[in-house]
Coordinates of N, CA, C and O and ligand atoms in Angstrom, one line a residue:
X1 N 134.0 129.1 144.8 CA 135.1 128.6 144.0 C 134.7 128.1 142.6 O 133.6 127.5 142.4
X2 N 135.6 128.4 141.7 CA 135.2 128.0 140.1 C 135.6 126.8 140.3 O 135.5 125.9 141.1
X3 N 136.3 127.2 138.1 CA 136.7 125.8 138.3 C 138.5 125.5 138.8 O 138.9 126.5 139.5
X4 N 139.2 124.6 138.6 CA 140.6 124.4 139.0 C 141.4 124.4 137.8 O 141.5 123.3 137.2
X5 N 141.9 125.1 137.3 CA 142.8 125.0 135.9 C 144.2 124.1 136.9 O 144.7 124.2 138.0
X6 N 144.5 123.3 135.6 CA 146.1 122.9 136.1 C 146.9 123.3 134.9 O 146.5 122.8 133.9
X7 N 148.1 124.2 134.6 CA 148.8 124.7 134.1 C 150.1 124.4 134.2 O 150.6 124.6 135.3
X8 N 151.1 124.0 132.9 CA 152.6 123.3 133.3 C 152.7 123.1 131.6 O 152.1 123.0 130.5
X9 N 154.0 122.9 132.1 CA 154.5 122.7 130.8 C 154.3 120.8 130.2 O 154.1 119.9 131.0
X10 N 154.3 120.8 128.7 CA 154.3 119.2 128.8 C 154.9 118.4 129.4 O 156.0 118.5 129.8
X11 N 154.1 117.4 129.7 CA 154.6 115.9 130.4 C 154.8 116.3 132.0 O 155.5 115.6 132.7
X12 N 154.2 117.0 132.3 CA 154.0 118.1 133.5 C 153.0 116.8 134.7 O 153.1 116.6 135.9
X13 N 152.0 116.4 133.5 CA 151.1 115.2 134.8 C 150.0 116.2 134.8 O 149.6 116.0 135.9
X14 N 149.3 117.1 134.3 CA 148.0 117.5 133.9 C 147.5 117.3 134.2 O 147.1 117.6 135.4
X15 N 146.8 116.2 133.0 CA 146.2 114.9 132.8 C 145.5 114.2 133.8 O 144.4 114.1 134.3
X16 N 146.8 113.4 133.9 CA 146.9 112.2 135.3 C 146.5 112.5 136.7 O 146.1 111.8 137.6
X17 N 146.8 114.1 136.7 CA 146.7 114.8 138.6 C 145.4 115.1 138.5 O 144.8 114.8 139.5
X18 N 144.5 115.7 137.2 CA 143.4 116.2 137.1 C 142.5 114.9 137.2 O 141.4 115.1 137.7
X19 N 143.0 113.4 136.8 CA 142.1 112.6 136.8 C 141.8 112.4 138.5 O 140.7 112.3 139.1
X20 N 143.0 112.2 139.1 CA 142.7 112.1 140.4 C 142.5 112.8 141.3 O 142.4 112.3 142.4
X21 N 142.4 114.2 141.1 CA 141.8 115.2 141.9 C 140.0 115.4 141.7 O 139.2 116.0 142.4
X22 N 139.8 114.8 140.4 CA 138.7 114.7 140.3 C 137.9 113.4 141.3 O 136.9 113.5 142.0
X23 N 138.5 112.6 141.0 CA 137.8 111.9 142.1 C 138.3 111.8 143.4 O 138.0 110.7 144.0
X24 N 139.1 112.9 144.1 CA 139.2 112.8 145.5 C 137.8 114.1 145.7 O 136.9 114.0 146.5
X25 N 137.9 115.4 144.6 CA 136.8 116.5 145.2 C 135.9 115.9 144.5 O 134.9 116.5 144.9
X26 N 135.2 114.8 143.6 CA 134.0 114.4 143.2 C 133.4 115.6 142.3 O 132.3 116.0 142.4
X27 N 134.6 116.0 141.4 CA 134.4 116.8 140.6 C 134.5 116.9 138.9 O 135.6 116.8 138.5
X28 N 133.7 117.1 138.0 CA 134.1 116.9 136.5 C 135.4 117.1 136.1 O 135.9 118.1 136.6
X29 N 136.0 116.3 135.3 CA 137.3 116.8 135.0 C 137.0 116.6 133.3 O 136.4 115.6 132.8
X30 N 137.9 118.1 132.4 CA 138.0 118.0 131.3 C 139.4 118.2 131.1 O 140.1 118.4 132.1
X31 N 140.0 118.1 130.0 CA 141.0 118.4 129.1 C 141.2 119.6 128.1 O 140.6 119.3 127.0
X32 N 141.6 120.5 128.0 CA 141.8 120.9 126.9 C 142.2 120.2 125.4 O 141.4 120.1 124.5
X33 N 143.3 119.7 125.4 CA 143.6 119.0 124.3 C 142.7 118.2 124.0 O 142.3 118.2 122.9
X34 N 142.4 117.5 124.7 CA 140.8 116.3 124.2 C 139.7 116.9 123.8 O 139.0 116.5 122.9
X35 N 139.3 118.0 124.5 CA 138.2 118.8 123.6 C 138.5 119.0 122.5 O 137.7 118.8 121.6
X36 N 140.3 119.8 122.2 CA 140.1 120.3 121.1 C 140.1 118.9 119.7 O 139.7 118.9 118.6
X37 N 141.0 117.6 120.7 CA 141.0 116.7 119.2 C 139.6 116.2 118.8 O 139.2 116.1 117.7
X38 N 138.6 115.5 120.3 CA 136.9 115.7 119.5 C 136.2 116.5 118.8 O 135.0 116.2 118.4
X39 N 137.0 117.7 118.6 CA 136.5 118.1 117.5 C 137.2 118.7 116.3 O 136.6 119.2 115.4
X40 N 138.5 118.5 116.3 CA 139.3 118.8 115.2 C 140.0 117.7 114.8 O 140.2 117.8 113.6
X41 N 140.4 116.6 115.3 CA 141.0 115.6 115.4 C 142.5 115.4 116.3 O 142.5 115.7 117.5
X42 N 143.5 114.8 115.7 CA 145.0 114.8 116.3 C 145.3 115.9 116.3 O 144.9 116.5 115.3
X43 N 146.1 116.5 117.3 CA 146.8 117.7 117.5 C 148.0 117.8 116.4 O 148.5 118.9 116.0
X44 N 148.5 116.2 116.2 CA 149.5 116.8 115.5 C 149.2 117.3 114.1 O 149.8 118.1 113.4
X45 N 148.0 116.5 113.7 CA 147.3 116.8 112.1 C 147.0 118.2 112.0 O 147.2 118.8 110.9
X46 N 146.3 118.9 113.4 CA 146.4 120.3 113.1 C 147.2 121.5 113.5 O 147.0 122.6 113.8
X47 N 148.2 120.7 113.2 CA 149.6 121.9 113.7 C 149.9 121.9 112.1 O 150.1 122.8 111.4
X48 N 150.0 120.0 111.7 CA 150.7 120.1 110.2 C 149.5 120.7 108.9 O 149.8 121.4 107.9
X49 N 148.5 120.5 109.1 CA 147.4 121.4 108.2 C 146.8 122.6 108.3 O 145.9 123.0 107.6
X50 N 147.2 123.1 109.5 CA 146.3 124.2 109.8 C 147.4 125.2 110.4 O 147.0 126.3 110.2
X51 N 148.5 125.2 111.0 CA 149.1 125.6 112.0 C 149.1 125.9 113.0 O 148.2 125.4 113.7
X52 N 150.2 126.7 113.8 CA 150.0 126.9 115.1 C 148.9 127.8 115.7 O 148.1 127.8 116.7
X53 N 149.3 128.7 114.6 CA 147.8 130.0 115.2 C 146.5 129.4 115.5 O 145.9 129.6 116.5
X54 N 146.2 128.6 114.5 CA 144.8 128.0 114.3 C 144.6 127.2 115.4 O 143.6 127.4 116.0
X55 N 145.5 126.2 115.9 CA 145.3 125.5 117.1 C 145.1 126.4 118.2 O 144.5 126.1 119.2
X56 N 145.8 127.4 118.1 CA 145.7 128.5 119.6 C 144.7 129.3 119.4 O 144.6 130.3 120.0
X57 N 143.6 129.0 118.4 CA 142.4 129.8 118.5 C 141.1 128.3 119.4 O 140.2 128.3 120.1
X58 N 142.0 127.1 118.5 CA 140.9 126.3 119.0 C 140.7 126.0 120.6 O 139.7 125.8 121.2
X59 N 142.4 126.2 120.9 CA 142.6 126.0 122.4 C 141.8 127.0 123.2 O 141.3 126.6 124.2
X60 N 141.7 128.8 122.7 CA 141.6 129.7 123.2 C 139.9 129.5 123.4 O 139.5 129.9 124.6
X61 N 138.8 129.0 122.6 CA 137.5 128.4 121.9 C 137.3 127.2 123.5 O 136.7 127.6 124.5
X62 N 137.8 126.0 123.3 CA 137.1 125.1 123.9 C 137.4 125.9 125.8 O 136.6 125.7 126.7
X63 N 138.7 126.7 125.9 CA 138.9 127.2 127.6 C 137.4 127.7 127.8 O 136.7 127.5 128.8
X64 N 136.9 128.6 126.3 CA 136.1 129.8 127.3 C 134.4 128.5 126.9 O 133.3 128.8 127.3
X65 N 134.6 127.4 126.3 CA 132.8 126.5 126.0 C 132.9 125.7 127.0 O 132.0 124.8 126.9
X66 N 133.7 125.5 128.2 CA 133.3 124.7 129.2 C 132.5 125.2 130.2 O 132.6 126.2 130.9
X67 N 131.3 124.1 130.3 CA 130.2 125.1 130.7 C 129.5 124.2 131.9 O 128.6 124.7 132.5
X68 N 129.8 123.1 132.3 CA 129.6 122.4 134.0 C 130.4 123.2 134.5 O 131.3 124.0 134.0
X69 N 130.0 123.0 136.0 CA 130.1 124.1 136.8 C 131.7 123.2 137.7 O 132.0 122.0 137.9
X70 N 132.4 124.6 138.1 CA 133.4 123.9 139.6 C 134.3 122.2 138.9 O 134.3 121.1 139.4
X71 N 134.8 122.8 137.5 CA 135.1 121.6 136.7 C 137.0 121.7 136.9 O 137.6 122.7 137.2
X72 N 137.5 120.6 136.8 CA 138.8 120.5 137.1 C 139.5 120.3 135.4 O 139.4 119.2 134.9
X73 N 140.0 121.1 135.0 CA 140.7 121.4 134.1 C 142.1 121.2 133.6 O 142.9 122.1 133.8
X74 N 142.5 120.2 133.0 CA 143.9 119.8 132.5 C 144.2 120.8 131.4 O 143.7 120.5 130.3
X75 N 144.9 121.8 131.5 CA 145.1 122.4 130.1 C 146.5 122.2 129.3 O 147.6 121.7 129.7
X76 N 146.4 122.7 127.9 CA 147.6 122.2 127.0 C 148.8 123.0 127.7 O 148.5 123.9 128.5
X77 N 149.9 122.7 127.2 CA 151.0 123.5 128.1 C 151.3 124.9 127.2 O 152.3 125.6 127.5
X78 N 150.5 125.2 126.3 CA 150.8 126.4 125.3 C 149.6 127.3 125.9 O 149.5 128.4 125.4
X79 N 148.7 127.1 126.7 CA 147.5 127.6 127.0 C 148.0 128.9 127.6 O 147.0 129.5 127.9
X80 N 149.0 129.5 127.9 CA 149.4 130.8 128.8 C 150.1 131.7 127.8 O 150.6 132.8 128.2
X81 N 150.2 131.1 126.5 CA 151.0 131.9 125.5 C 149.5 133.1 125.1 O 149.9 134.1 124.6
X82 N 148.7 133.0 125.2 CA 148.0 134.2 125.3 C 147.2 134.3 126.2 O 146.3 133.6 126.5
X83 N 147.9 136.0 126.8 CA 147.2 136.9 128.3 C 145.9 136.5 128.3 O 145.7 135.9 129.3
X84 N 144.8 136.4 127.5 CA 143.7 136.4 127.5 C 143.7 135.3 128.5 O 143.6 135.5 129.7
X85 N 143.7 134.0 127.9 CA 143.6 133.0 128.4 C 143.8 133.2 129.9 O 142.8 132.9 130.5
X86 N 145.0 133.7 130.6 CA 145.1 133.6 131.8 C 144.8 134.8 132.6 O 145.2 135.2 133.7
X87 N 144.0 135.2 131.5 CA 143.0 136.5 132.7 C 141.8 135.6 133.0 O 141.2 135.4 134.0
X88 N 141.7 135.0 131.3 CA 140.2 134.2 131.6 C 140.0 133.2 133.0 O 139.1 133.0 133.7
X89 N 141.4 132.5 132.9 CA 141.8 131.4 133.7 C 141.1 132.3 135.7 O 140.3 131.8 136.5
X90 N 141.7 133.2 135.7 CA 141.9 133.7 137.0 C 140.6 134.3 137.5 O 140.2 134.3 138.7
X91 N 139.7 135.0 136.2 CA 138.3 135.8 136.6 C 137.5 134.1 136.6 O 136.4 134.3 137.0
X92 N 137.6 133.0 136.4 CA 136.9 131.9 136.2 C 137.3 130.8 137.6 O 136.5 130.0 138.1
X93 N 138.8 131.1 138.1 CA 138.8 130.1 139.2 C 139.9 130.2 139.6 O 140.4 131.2 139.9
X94 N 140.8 128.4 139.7 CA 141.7 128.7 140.8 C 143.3 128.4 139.9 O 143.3 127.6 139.0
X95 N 143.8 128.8 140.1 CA 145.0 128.2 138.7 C 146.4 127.4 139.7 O 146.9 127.7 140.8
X96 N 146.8 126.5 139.1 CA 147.5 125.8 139.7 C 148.9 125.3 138.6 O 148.8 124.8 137.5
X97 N 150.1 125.7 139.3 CA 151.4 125.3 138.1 C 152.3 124.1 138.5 O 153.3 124.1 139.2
X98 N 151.4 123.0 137.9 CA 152.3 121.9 138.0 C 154.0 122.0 137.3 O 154.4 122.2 136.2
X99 N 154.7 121.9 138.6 CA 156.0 122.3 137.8 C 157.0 121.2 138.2 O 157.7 121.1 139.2
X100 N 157.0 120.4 137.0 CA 158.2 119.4 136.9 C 159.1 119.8 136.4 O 159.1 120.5 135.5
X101 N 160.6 119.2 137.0 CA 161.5 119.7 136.4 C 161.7 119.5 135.0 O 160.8 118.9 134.4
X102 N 162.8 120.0 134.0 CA 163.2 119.7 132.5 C 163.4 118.4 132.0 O 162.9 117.8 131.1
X103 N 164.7 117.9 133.3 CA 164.9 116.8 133.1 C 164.0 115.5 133.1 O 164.3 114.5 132.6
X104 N 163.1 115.8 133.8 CA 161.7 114.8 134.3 C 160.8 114.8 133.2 O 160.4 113.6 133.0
X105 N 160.4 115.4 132.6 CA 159.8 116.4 131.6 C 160.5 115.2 130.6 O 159.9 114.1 130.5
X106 N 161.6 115.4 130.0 CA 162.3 114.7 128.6 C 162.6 113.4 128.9 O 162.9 112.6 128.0
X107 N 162.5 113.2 129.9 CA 162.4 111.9 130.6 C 160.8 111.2 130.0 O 160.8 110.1 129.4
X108 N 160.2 111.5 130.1 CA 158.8 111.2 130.3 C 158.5 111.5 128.9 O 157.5 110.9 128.5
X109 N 159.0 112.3 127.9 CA 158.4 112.5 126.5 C 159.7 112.1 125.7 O 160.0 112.6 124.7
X110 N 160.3 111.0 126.3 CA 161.5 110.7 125.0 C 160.8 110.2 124.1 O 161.1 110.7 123.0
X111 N 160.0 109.3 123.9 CA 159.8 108.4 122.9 C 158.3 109.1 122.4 O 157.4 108.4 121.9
X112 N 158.1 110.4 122.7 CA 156.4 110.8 122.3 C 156.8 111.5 120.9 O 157.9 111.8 120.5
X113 N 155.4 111.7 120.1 CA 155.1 111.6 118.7 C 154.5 112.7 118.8 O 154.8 113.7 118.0
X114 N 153.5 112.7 119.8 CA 152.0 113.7 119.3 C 152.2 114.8 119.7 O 151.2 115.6 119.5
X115 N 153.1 115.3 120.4 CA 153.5 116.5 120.5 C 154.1 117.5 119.7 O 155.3 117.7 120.0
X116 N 153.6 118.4 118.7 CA 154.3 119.1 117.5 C 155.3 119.8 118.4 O 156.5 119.8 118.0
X117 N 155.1 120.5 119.4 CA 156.5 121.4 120.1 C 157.6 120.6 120.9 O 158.7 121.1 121.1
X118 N 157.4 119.7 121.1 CA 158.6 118.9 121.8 C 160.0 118.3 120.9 O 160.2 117.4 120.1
X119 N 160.5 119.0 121.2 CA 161.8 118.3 119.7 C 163.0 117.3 120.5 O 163.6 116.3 120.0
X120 N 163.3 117.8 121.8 CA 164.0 116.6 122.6 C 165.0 117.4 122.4 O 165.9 116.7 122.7
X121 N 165.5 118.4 122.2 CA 166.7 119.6 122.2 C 166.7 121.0 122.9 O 166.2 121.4 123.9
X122 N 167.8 121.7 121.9 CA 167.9 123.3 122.5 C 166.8 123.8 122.5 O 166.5 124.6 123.3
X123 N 166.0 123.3 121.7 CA 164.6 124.0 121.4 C 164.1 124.0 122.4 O 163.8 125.2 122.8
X124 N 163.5 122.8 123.2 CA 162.7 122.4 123.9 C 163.0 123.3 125.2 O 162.3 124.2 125.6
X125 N 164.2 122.9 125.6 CA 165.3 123.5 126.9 C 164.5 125.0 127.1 O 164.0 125.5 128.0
X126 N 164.9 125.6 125.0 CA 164.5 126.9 125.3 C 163.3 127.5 125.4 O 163.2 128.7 125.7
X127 N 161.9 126.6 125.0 CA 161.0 126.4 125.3 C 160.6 126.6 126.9 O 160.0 127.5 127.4
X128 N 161.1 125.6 127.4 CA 160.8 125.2 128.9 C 161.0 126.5 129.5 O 160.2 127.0 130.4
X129 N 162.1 127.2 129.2 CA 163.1 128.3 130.0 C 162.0 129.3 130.1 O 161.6 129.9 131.2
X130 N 161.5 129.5 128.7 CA 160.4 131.0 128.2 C 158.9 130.8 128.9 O 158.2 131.7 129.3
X131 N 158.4 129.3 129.1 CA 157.4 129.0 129.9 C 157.2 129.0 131.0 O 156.1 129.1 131.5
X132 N 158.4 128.9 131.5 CA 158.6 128.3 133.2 C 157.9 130.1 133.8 O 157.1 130.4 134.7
X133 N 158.5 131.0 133.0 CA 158.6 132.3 133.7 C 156.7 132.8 133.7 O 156.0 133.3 134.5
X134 N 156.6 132.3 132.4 CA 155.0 132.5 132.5 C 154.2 131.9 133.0 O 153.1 132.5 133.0
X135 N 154.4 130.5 133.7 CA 153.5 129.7 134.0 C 153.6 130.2 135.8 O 152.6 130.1 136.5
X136 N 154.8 130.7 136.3 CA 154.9 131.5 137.6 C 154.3 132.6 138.0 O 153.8 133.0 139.0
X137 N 154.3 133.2 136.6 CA 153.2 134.3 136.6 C 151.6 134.7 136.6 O 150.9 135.6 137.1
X138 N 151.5 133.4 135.9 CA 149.8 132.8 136.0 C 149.3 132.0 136.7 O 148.1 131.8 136.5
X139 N 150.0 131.4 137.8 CA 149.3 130.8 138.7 C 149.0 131.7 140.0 O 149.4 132.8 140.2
X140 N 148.2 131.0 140.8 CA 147.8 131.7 142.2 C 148.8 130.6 142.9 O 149.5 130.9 143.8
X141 N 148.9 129.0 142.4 CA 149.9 128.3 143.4 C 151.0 127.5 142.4 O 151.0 127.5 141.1
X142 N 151.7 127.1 143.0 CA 152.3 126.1 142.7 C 153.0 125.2 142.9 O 153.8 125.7 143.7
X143 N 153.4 124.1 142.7 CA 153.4 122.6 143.2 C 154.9 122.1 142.4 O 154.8 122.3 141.2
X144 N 156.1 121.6 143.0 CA 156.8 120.9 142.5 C 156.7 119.5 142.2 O 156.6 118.8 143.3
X145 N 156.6 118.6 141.1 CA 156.3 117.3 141.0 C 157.1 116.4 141.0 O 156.5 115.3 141.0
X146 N 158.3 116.3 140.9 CA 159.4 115.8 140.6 C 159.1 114.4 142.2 O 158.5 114.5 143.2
X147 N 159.6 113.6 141.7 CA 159.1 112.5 142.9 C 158.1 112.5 143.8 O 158.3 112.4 145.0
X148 N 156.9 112.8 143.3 CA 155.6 112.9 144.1 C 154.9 112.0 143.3 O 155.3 112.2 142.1
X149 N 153.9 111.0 143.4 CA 153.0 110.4 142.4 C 151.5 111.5 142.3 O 151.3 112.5 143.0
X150 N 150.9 111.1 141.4 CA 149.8 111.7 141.3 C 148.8 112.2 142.2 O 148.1 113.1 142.4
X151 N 149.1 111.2 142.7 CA 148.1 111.1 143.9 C 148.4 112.1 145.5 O 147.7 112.6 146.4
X152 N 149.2 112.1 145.4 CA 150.1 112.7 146.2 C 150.1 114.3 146.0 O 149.9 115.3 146.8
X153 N 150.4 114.2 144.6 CA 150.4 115.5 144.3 C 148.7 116.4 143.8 O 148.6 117.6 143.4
X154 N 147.5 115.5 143.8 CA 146.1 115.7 144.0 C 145.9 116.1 145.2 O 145.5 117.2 145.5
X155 N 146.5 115.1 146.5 CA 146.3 115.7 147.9 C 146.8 116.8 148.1 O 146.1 117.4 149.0
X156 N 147.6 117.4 147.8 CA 148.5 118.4 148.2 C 147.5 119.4 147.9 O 147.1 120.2 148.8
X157 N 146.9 119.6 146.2 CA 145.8 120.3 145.6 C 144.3 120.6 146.5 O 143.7 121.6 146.6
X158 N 144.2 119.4 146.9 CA 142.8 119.3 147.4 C 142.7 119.7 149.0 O 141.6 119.7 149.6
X159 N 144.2 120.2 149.4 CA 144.2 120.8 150.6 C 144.1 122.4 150.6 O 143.3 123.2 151.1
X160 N 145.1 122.6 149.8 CA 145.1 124.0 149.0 C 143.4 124.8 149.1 O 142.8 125.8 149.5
X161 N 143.1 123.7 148.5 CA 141.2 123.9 147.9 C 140.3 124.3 149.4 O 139.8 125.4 149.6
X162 N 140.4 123.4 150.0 CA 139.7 123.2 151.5 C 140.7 124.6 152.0 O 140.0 124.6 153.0
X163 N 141.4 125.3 152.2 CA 141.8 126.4 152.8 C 141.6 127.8 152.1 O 142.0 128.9 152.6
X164 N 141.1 127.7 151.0 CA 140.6 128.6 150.2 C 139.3 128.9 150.4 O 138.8 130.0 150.2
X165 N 138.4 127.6 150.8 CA 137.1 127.9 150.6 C 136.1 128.1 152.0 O 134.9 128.4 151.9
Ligands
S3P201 C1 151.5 122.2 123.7 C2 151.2 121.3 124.7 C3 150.3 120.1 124.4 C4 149.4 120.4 123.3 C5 150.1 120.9 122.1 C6 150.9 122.2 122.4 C7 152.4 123.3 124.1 O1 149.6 119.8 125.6 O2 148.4 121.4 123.7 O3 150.9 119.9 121.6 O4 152.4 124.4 123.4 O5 153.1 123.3 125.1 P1 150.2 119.1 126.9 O6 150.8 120.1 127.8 O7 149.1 118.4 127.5 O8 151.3 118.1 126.4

């Protein structure tokens, strides 16, 4: 077994599931987005100076420089907008689509900043609609999160894991 990508759209619990699945399997956990801001800065500074392309090369850059082994993976929720990525995702390990509903989702990013794609509208909705279909497509599993805590929804993961291996 590689590593564990977790894949979802924003506000999805990535992050948060990744932290605690990491210490139920006693496993490294990274971020995409935090790689890419230690070394580029705020995400939103380089959406507004650099644009989107440029961030989706940095995103595409830090997936393939993670280099500890059997590492648990929070990735950005734009990370499936290019095939590569989720070939890479699949020839490297296990892929998992945290899938919160919409409304849970704008619930959880009403009052957020640092997100340049989040607008709190049609946009978003139609955002969500165009991802949902790709993020179904790139997983091997996937997990509904809507009233589950983190924790909860780590164990669910880390059972998955133990029946795979
Ligand atoms: C993005 C999601 C963000 C971040 C960037 C773009 C997207 O990550 O990578 O703002 O395109 O959906 P989270 O999914 O961790 O919020």
């Amino acid at each position: 077994m590689g590593h564990i990508y977790l894949i979802g759209f924003m506000g999805s619990g990535k992050t948060t599931v990744a932290k605690e699945l990491g210490r139920l399997l006693e496993r490294p956990v990274l971020d995409t987005d935090q790689l890419i801001e230690a070394q580029h800065g705020p995400i939103k500074d380089i959406f507004k100076r650099e644009g989107e392309r440029v961030f989706r090369a940095y995103e595409s850059k830090v997936l393939r420089g993670i280099k500890v082994k059997q590492a648990i993976v929070a990735t950005g929720g734009g990370i499936v907008e290019n095939q590569e990525n989720v070939d890479y995702m699949h020839y490297n390990g296990f892929t998992i689509y945290l899938q919160a509903s919409f409304r849970e989702v704008s619930k959880r990013l009403k009052n957020d900043e640092a997100r340049p794609l989040w607008t709190a509208d049609q946009h978003a909705q139609n955002l969500y609609d165009h991802r949902f279909k790709m993020y179904e497509r790139s997983a091997h599993e996937h997990i509904r999160t809507d009233h589950k805590t983190p924790l909860e929804i780590a164990a669910i993961i880390a059972r998955l894991i133990e029946l795979r291996e």
